[in-house]
């Protein structure tokens, strides 16, 4: 039997980061997952650590835009009609939290986390020996029409207010940064505060290796085995039971079943997304992530090729894959860059853990002593993993949090 101060359930970027920060605060930690670190949602993201991120991906508000999504006329989104009744309450709440005023308020709440995100990654990547996986070159959003660019006025005004650095470029300016781009767009915004990651899954594995090198223990086990034992917690692993004083749930979209079992309800769903890798042609290299706003997809240079990551699919977490967005996005991507064959037989399907107000839960589980939550990071899991670990560790050890944790409390959903 293993005994520790804290058992952390979930070895994605959030769980691994929480484990490292608790360890740095002097606690003994067991990290537990059914799979190896970095092989779930953390593996399949767009590989962007977005210190300059501002507005979350919101539910369309404009009736014309909403109709185009409903009619499946855009590759930005897809949905499974059969799953909509079960997801309807969450979608309505998401819609209410997607007004321009609500999104701006969310951006202000998230700014203390996002502004510190890159520094906290560097604090882990340097001792883990993987700074070479990060390139501090910013990221770029492309707008195919002047009308699409004009729609960013509110976002740019918010960036000015919050002192988030960016540059507005014409097509020639964007091509000067990325010479392989073809001029099928009118404008671009280069967001400066960003690291591009060439291997997100490898980054998480390196952080997990650092955790173990510093004396932490990683064990394979089923998170649903977690149960109360007097004042503490017990979880079953392949190596035997683990007893801990406290537990952290960082299971991403798989947190729901465990929390319901423990009597905690959070409005967490999976915003699904896909990726494929395409072979670069004609000597293509990308110095930074590129987002084609018209298609809602991102392109990133990785060790596997040019990764194309889609927008959102609304469906049950474990519903069959329907990668129609990939099929629509690839021709659009080939209009932008010299891209060759797809390297996978099937697109990779990931599940982003999402809450309706687009903010994570970081802090204690309501009404259950010794249970803590770090989940619901949506599109920014890779970005916010390390800074989430710092904030939660400060809260759990009685240290002064570097920012007010109230906007991330689970109690906002009670």
Coordinates of C-alpha atoms in Angstrom, one line a residue:
X1 CA 0.0 0.0 0.0
X2 CA 1.2 3.5 -0.9
X3 CA 0.6 6.4 1.4
X4 CA 0.9 10.0 0.3
X5 CA -0.4 13.5 1.0
X6 CA -2.3 13.9 -2.3
X7 CA -3.4 11.6 -5.1
X8 CA -3.9 13.4 -8.4
X9 CA -6.3 11.6 -10.8
X10 CA -5.5 12.3 -14.5
X11 CA -2.1 12.5 -16.2
X12 CA -2.8 15.1 -18.9
X13 CA -1.2 18.5 -18.9
X14 CA -3.4 19.7 -16.0
X15 CA -2.9 16.7 -13.7
X16 CA 0.8 16.5 -14.3
X17 CA 1.2 20.2 -13.7
X18 CA -0.8 20.0 -10.5
X19 CA 1.3 17.1 -9.3
X20 CA 4.5 19.0 -10.0
X21 CA 3.4 22.1 -8.1
X22 CA 2.1 20.2 -5.1
X23 CA 5.4 18.4 -5.0
X24 CA 7.2 21.8 -5.2
X25 CA 5.2 22.9 -2.2
X26 CA 6.6 20.0 -0.2
X27 CA 3.8 17.4 -0.5
X28 CA 4.2 13.7 -1.3
X29 CA 2.1 13.1 -4.5
X30 CA 0.9 10.0 -6.4
X31 CA -0.1 10.7 -10.0
X32 CA -2.6 8.2 -11.3
X33 CA -4.2 7.4 -14.7
X34 CA -5.3 4.4 -16.7
X35 CA -2.9 5.4 -19.6
X36 CA 0.5 6.9 -19.8
X37 CA 0.9 10.6 -19.3
X38 CA 0.0 12.9 -22.2
X39 CA -1.9 10.4 -24.3
X40 CA -5.4 11.8 -24.0
X41 CA -6.7 15.3 -24.9
X42 CA -3.3 16.8 -24.2
X43 CA -1.8 14.9 -27.1
X44 CA -4.1 16.1 -29.8
X45 CA -4.3 19.9 -29.4
X46 CA -3.2 22.6 -31.7
X47 CA 0.2 23.0 -29.9
X48 CA -0.2 26.7 -29.0
X49 CA 0.6 28.1 -25.6
X50 CA -1.5 31.3 -25.9
X51 CA -0.4 33.9 -23.5
X52 CA -2.1 36.4 -25.8
X53 CA -5.5 34.6 -25.9
X54 CA -8.5 36.8 -25.2
X55 CA -12.0 35.9 -26.2
X56 CA -13.1 32.3 -25.8
X57 CA -14.8 30.4 -28.6
X58 CA -18.4 31.5 -28.2
X59 CA -21.8 30.2 -29.3
X60 CA -22.9 32.2 -32.4
X61 CA -25.2 35.1 -31.6
X62 CA -25.9 36.5 -35.0
X63 CA -29.0 34.8 -36.6
X64 CA -27.4 34.5 -40.0
X65 CA -24.2 33.0 -38.6
X66 CA -26.3 30.7 -36.3
X67 CA -28.3 29.5 -39.3
X68 CA -25.2 28.6 -41.2
X69 CA -24.0 26.5 -38.3
X70 CA -27.4 24.9 -37.9
X71 CA -27.5 24.0 -41.6
X72 CA -24.0 22.6 -41.4
X73 CA -22.8 25.1 -44.0
X74 CA -19.5 25.9 -42.3
X75 CA -16.6 23.7 -41.3
X76 CA -16.1 25.7 -38.1
X77 CA -18.6 23.4 -36.4
X78 CA -20.5 20.1 -36.7
X79 CA -23.1 18.4 -34.5
X80 CA -24.9 15.1 -34.0
X81 CA -28.6 15.8 -34.1
X82 CA -29.4 12.8 -31.9
X83 CA -27.3 14.1 -29.1
X84 CA -28.7 17.7 -29.0
X85 CA -31.7 17.0 -26.6
X86 CA -29.3 15.8 -23.9
X87 CA -26.9 18.6 -24.5
X88 CA -29.6 21.3 -24.9
X89 CA -29.4 22.7 -21.3
X90 CA -25.7 23.1 -21.6
X91 CA -25.9 24.7 -25.0
X92 CA -28.5 27.2 -23.8
X93 CA -26.2 28.2 -20.9
X94 CA -23.3 28.4 -23.3
X95 CA -25.3 30.7 -25.6
X96 CA -26.2 33.0 -22.6
X97 CA -22.5 33.2 -21.7
X98 CA -21.5 34.0 -25.3
X99 CA -22.8 37.5 -25.6
X100 CA -20.1 40.1 -26.3
X101 CA -20.4 41.5 -22.8
X102 CA -20.1 38.0 -21.2
X103 CA -17.2 37.0 -23.4
X104 CA -15.3 40.2 -22.5
X105 CA -16.0 39.6 -18.8
X106 CA -14.6 36.1 -19.2
X107 CA -11.5 37.4 -20.9
X108 CA -10.9 39.8 -18.0
X109 CA -11.3 37.0 -15.5
X110 CA -8.9 34.7 -17.4
X111 CA -6.2 37.4 -18.0
X112 CA -4.2 36.8 -14.8
X113 CA -3.9 33.1 -15.7
X114 CA -3.2 33.6 -19.4
X115 CA -0.6 36.4 -18.8
X116 CA 1.4 34.0 -16.6
X117 CA 0.9 30.9 -18.7
X118 CA 4.1 31.0 -20.7
X119 CA 6.3 31.8 -17.7
X120 CA 4.9 28.8 -15.8
X121 CA 5.5 26.5 -18.8
X122 CA 9.1 27.7 -19.0
X123 CA 9.6 27.0 -15.3
X124 CA 8.8 23.4 -16.0
X125 CA 10.2 23.0 -19.6
X126 CA 13.6 24.2 -18.6
X127 CA 14.4 21.7 -15.9
X128 CA 12.6 19.0 -17.9
X129 CA 15.0 19.7 -20.7
X130 CA 12.5 20.4 -23.4
X131 CA 12.7 24.1 -24.1
X132 CA 13.6 23.1 -27.6
X133 CA 10.0 22.0 -28.1
X134 CA 8.8 25.6 -27.6
X135 CA 9.2 28.4 -30.2
X136 CA 8.4 31.9 -29.0
X137 CA 7.2 33.2 -32.3
X138 CA 3.5 34.1 -31.7
X139 CA 0.6 32.9 -33.7
X140 CA -1.4 34.4 -36.6
X141 CA -5.1 34.6 -37.5
X142 CA -5.9 35.0 -41.2
X143 CA -9.0 36.8 -42.5
X144 CA -10.1 36.0 -46.1
X145 CA -12.2 39.2 -46.4
X146 CA -12.1 42.7 -45.1
X147 CA -15.6 42.1 -43.6
X148 CA -14.2 39.2 -41.5
X149 CA -11.3 41.4 -40.3
X150 CA -13.6 44.3 -39.4
X151 CA -15.5 42.0 -37.1
X152 CA -12.4 41.8 -34.9
X153 CA -12.7 45.5 -33.8
X154 CA -14.1 44.6 -30.3
X155 CA -11.4 42.0 -29.8
X156 CA -8.6 44.4 -30.7
X157 CA -10.1 47.1 -28.5
X158 CA -10.1 44.6 -25.6
X159 CA -6.5 43.7 -26.4
X160 CA -5.6 47.4 -26.2
X161 CA -7.4 47.8 -22.9
X162 CA -5.6 44.7 -21.4
X163 CA -2.3 45.5 -23.0
X164 CA -2.1 42.3 -25.1
X165 CA 0.4 42.8 -27.9
X166 CA -0.5 42.2 -31.5
X167 CA 0.2 43.5 -35.0
X168 CA -2.3 44.0 -37.8
X169 CA -0.9 42.9 -41.2
X170 CA -1.9 43.0 -44.8
X171 CA -1.4 39.9 -46.9
X172 CA 2.1 41.0 -47.8
X173 CA 3.1 41.5 -44.2
X174 CA 1.8 38.1 -43.2
X175 CA 3.6 36.4 -46.1
X176 CA 6.8 38.2 -44.9
X177 CA 6.4 36.3 -41.7
X178 CA 5.3 33.0 -43.3
X179 CA 6.7 33.0 -46.9
X180 CA 4.9 29.8 -47.9
X181 CA 1.5 31.3 -47.5
X182 CA -0.5 31.9 -50.7
X183 CA -2.3 35.3 -50.9
X184 CA -5.9 34.0 -50.7
X185 CA -6.6 36.2 -47.7
X186 CA -6.9 40.0 -47.1
X187 CA -5.7 40.7 -43.6
X188 CA -4.0 39.0 -40.6
X189 CA -3.4 39.6 -36.9
X190 CA -0.1 38.4 -35.4
X191 CA -0.5 37.8 -31.7
X192 CA 2.9 38.0 -30.1
X193 CA 2.7 36.4 -26.7
X194 CA 2.7 32.7 -27.6
X195 CA 4.9 29.6 -27.7
X196 CA 4.4 27.0 -30.4
X197 CA 4.9 23.4 -29.3
X198 CA 6.1 20.9 -31.9
X199 CA 5.1 17.9 -29.7
X200 CA 2.4 18.6 -27.1
X201 CA 2.2 15.0 -26.0
X202 CA 6.0 14.8 -25.7
X203 CA 5.9 18.0 -23.6
X204 CA 3.5 16.4 -21.1
X205 CA 5.5 13.2 -21.0
X206 CA 8.7 15.3 -20.2
X207 CA 6.9 17.1 -17.4
X208 CA 5.7 13.7 -16.0
X209 CA 9.3 12.5 -16.2
X210 CA 10.4 15.5 -14.2
X211 CA 7.8 14.8 -11.6
X212 CA 9.1 11.2 -11.2
X213 CA 12.8 12.4 -11.2
X214 CA 11.9 14.6 -8.3
X215 CA 10.6 11.7 -6.3
X216 CA 6.9 11.6 -7.4
X217 CA 5.2 8.3 -8.2
X218 CA 3.1 7.5 -11.2
X219 CA 0.7 4.5 -11.0
X220 CA -1.8 3.0 -13.4
X221 CA -5.4 2.8 -12.0
X222 CA -9.1 3.4 -12.5
X223 CA -10.1 6.8 -11.2
X224 CA -13.6 5.4 -10.5
X225 CA -12.1 3.4 -7.7
X226 CA -11.6 6.6 -5.6
X227 CA -13.6 6.4 -2.3
X228 CA -13.6 7.8 1.2
X229 CA -11.7 6.1 4.0
X230 CA -12.4 8.0 7.2
X231 CA -10.8 11.4 6.7
X232 CA -8.8 10.5 3.6
X233 CA -9.1 8.8 0.2
X234 CA -8.3 5.5 -1.3
X235 CA -7.7 4.6 -5.0
X236 CA -7.0 1.2 -6.5
X237 CA -4.1 0.9 -8.9
X238 CA -2.4 -2.0 -10.7
X239 CA 0.4 -1.8 -8.1
X240 CA -2.0 -1.9 -5.1
X241 CA -4.1 0.6 -3.2
X242 CA -3.1 4.2 -2.6
X243 CA -4.2 6.1 0.6
X244 CA -4.0 9.9 0.5
X245 CA -5.1 12.7 2.8
X246 CA -6.4 14.7 -0.2
X247 CA -7.4 14.0 -3.8
X248 CA -7.4 16.1 -7.0
X249 CA -9.7 15.4 -9.9
X250 CA -8.0 16.4 -13.2
X251 CA -9.6 13.9 -15.6
X252 CA -10.8 16.4 -18.2
X253 CA -14.0 15.2 -19.9
X254 CA -13.8 12.0 -18.0
X255 CA -14.3 13.8 -14.6
X256 CA -18.1 13.6 -14.8
X257 CA -18.6 10.0 -13.9
X258 CA -16.3 10.2 -10.9
X259 CA -17.8 13.4 -9.6
X260 CA -21.4 12.2 -10.0
X261 CA -20.4 9.0 -8.0
X262 CA -19.1 11.3 -5.3
X263 CA -22.2 13.5 -5.3
X264 CA -20.7 16.5 -7.2
X265 CA -22.4 17.8 -10.3
X266 CA -20.7 20.1 -12.7
X267 CA -22.0 21.2 -16.2
X268 CA -19.0 19.7 -18.0
X269 CA -19.3 18.4 -21.6
X270 CA -16.8 17.5 -24.3
X271 CA -16.3 19.9 -27.2
X272 CA -15.0 17.4 -29.7
X273 CA -12.3 18.1 -32.3
X274 CA -10.1 16.3 -34.8
X275 CA -6.6 16.5 -36.1
X276 CA -4.6 15.1 -39.0
X277 CA -1.1 15.6 -40.2
X278 CA -0.3 16.6 -43.7
X279 CA 3.1 16.2 -45.5
X280 CA 4.8 19.5 -46.1
X281 CA 5.7 20.1 -49.8
X282 CA 8.2 22.3 -51.6
X283 CA 10.3 22.8 -48.5
X284 CA 7.4 24.1 -46.5
X285 CA 8.1 25.2 -42.9
X286 CA 5.8 27.1 -40.6
X287 CA 7.3 29.4 -38.0
X288 CA 4.1 29.7 -36.0
X289 CA 0.6 28.4 -35.7
X290 CA -1.8 29.8 -38.4
X291 CA -5.5 30.0 -37.9
X292 CA -7.8 30.3 -41.0
X293 CA -10.8 32.0 -39.4
X294 CA -13.0 31.2 -42.4
X295 CA -12.7 27.5 -41.6
X296 CA -12.1 27.6 -37.9
X297 CA -9.1 25.3 -38.1
X298 CA -5.4 25.7 -37.1
X299 CA -2.2 24.7 -38.8
X300 CA 0.9 24.0 -36.8
X301 CA 4.3 22.6 -37.6
X302 CA 4.9 19.4 -35.5
X303 CA 7.3 16.5 -35.5
X304 CA 4.6 14.5 -37.2
X305 CA 4.0 17.0 -40.1
X306 CA 1.8 20.0 -40.4
X307 CA -1.0 19.4 -37.9
X308 CA -4.5 20.5 -38.9
X309 CA -6.8 20.9 -35.9
X310 CA -10.5 21.4 -36.5
X311 CA -13.1 23.5 -34.8
X312 CA -15.8 22.2 -32.6
X313 CA -18.1 19.2 -32.9
X314 CA -21.1 19.1 -30.5
X315 CA -21.8 15.4 -29.8
X316 CA -21.8 13.0 -26.9
X317 CA -18.3 12.4 -25.6
X318 CA -18.1 8.8 -26.8
X319 CA -20.3 9.0 -29.9
X320 CA -18.8 7.6 -33.1
X321 CA -16.3 9.8 -35.0
X322 CA -17.7 11.9 -37.8
X323 CA -14.7 13.8 -39.2
X324 CA -16.6 15.8 -41.8
X325 CA -14.8 19.0 -40.7
X326 CA -11.5 17.5 -41.6
X327 CA -12.8 16.7 -45.1
X328 CA -13.9 20.3 -45.5
X329 CA -10.8 21.9 -44.0
X330 CA -8.1 20.1 -46.0
X331 CA -9.0 21.7 -49.3
X332 CA -9.1 25.1 -47.6
X333 CA -5.7 24.5 -46.1
X334 CA -4.2 23.5 -49.4
X335 CA -5.4 26.9 -50.7
X336 CA -3.1 28.5 -48.1
X337 CA 0.0 26.2 -48.1
X338 CA 1.7 23.6 -50.2
X339 CA 0.4 20.5 -48.4
X340 CA 0.6 16.9 -49.5
X341 CA -0.9 13.6 -48.4
X342 CA -2.6 13.0 -45.1
X343 CA -0.4 10.8 -42.9
X344 CA -3.0 9.0 -40.8
X345 CA -5.5 6.4 -42.0
X346 CA -8.1 8.0 -39.7
X347 CA -8.3 11.4 -38.1
X348 CA -7.5 11.6 -34.4
X349 CA -10.5 12.5 -32.2
X350 CA -10.1 14.6 -29.1
X351 CA -12.5 15.8 -26.4
X352 CA -12.0 19.3 -24.9
X353 CA -13.5 19.5 -21.4
X354 CA -15.8 22.5 -21.5
X355 CA -17.9 24.5 -19.1
X356 CA -20.6 26.8 -20.3
X357 CA -18.9 30.0 -19.2
X358 CA -15.6 29.0 -20.8
X359 CA -13.6 29.2 -17.5
X360 CA -12.1 26.3 -15.7
X361 CA -12.9 25.1 -12.2
X362 CA -9.9 25.4 -10.0
X363 CA -10.4 24.8 -6.3
X364 CA -12.2 22.7 -3.7
X365 CA -15.2 20.5 -4.5
X366 CA -18.3 22.0 -2.9
X367 CA -19.3 20.2 0.3
X368 CA -16.6 17.5 0.2
X369 CA -13.5 18.1 2.4
X370 CA -10.2 17.1 0.9
X371 CA -11.4 16.9 -2.7
X372 CA -10.2 19.4 -5.2
X373 CA -11.0 20.1 -8.9
X374 CA -8.9 21.2 -11.8
X375 CA -11.0 20.7 -14.9
X376 CA -13.0 22.4 -17.7
X377 CA -10.2 24.2 -19.5
X378 CA -11.8 23.9 -22.9
X379 CA -9.6 25.1 -25.8
X380 CA -6.8 26.3 -23.4
X381 CA -5.9 23.1 -21.5
X382 CA -2.3 23.0 -22.8
X383 CA -1.9 26.8 -22.2
X384 CA -3.3 26.8 -18.7
X385 CA -2.1 23.5 -17.3
X386 CA 1.0 24.8 -15.4
X387 CA -0.5 28.0 -14.1
X388 CA -3.5 26.0 -12.9
X389 CA -1.1 23.7 -11.0
X390 CA 0.4 26.8 -9.4
X391 CA -2.9 28.3 -8.3
X392 CA -4.4 25.1 -7.0
X393 CA -1.2 24.2 -5.1
X394 CA -1.1 27.6 -3.4
X395 CA -4.8 27.2 -2.4
X396 CA -4.3 23.7 -1.1
X397 CA -1.2 24.6 1.0
X398 CA -2.5 27.7 2.5
X399 CA -0.3 30.1 0.6
X400 CA -1.5 33.4 -0.8
X401 CA -2.8 32.7 -4.3
X402 CA -1.1 34.8 -7.0
X403 CA -4.6 35.9 -8.2
X404 CA -8.1 35.8 -6.9
X405 CA -9.4 32.2 -7.4
X406 CA -13.1 33.2 -7.0
X407 CA -13.9 33.3 -10.8
X408 CA -12.8 29.7 -11.0
X409 CA -14.8 28.3 -8.1
X410 CA -17.1 25.4 -8.6
X411 CA -19.6 27.2 -6.4
X412 CA -20.6 29.4 -9.3
X413 CA -22.6 26.5 -10.7
X414 CA -24.5 25.8 -7.5

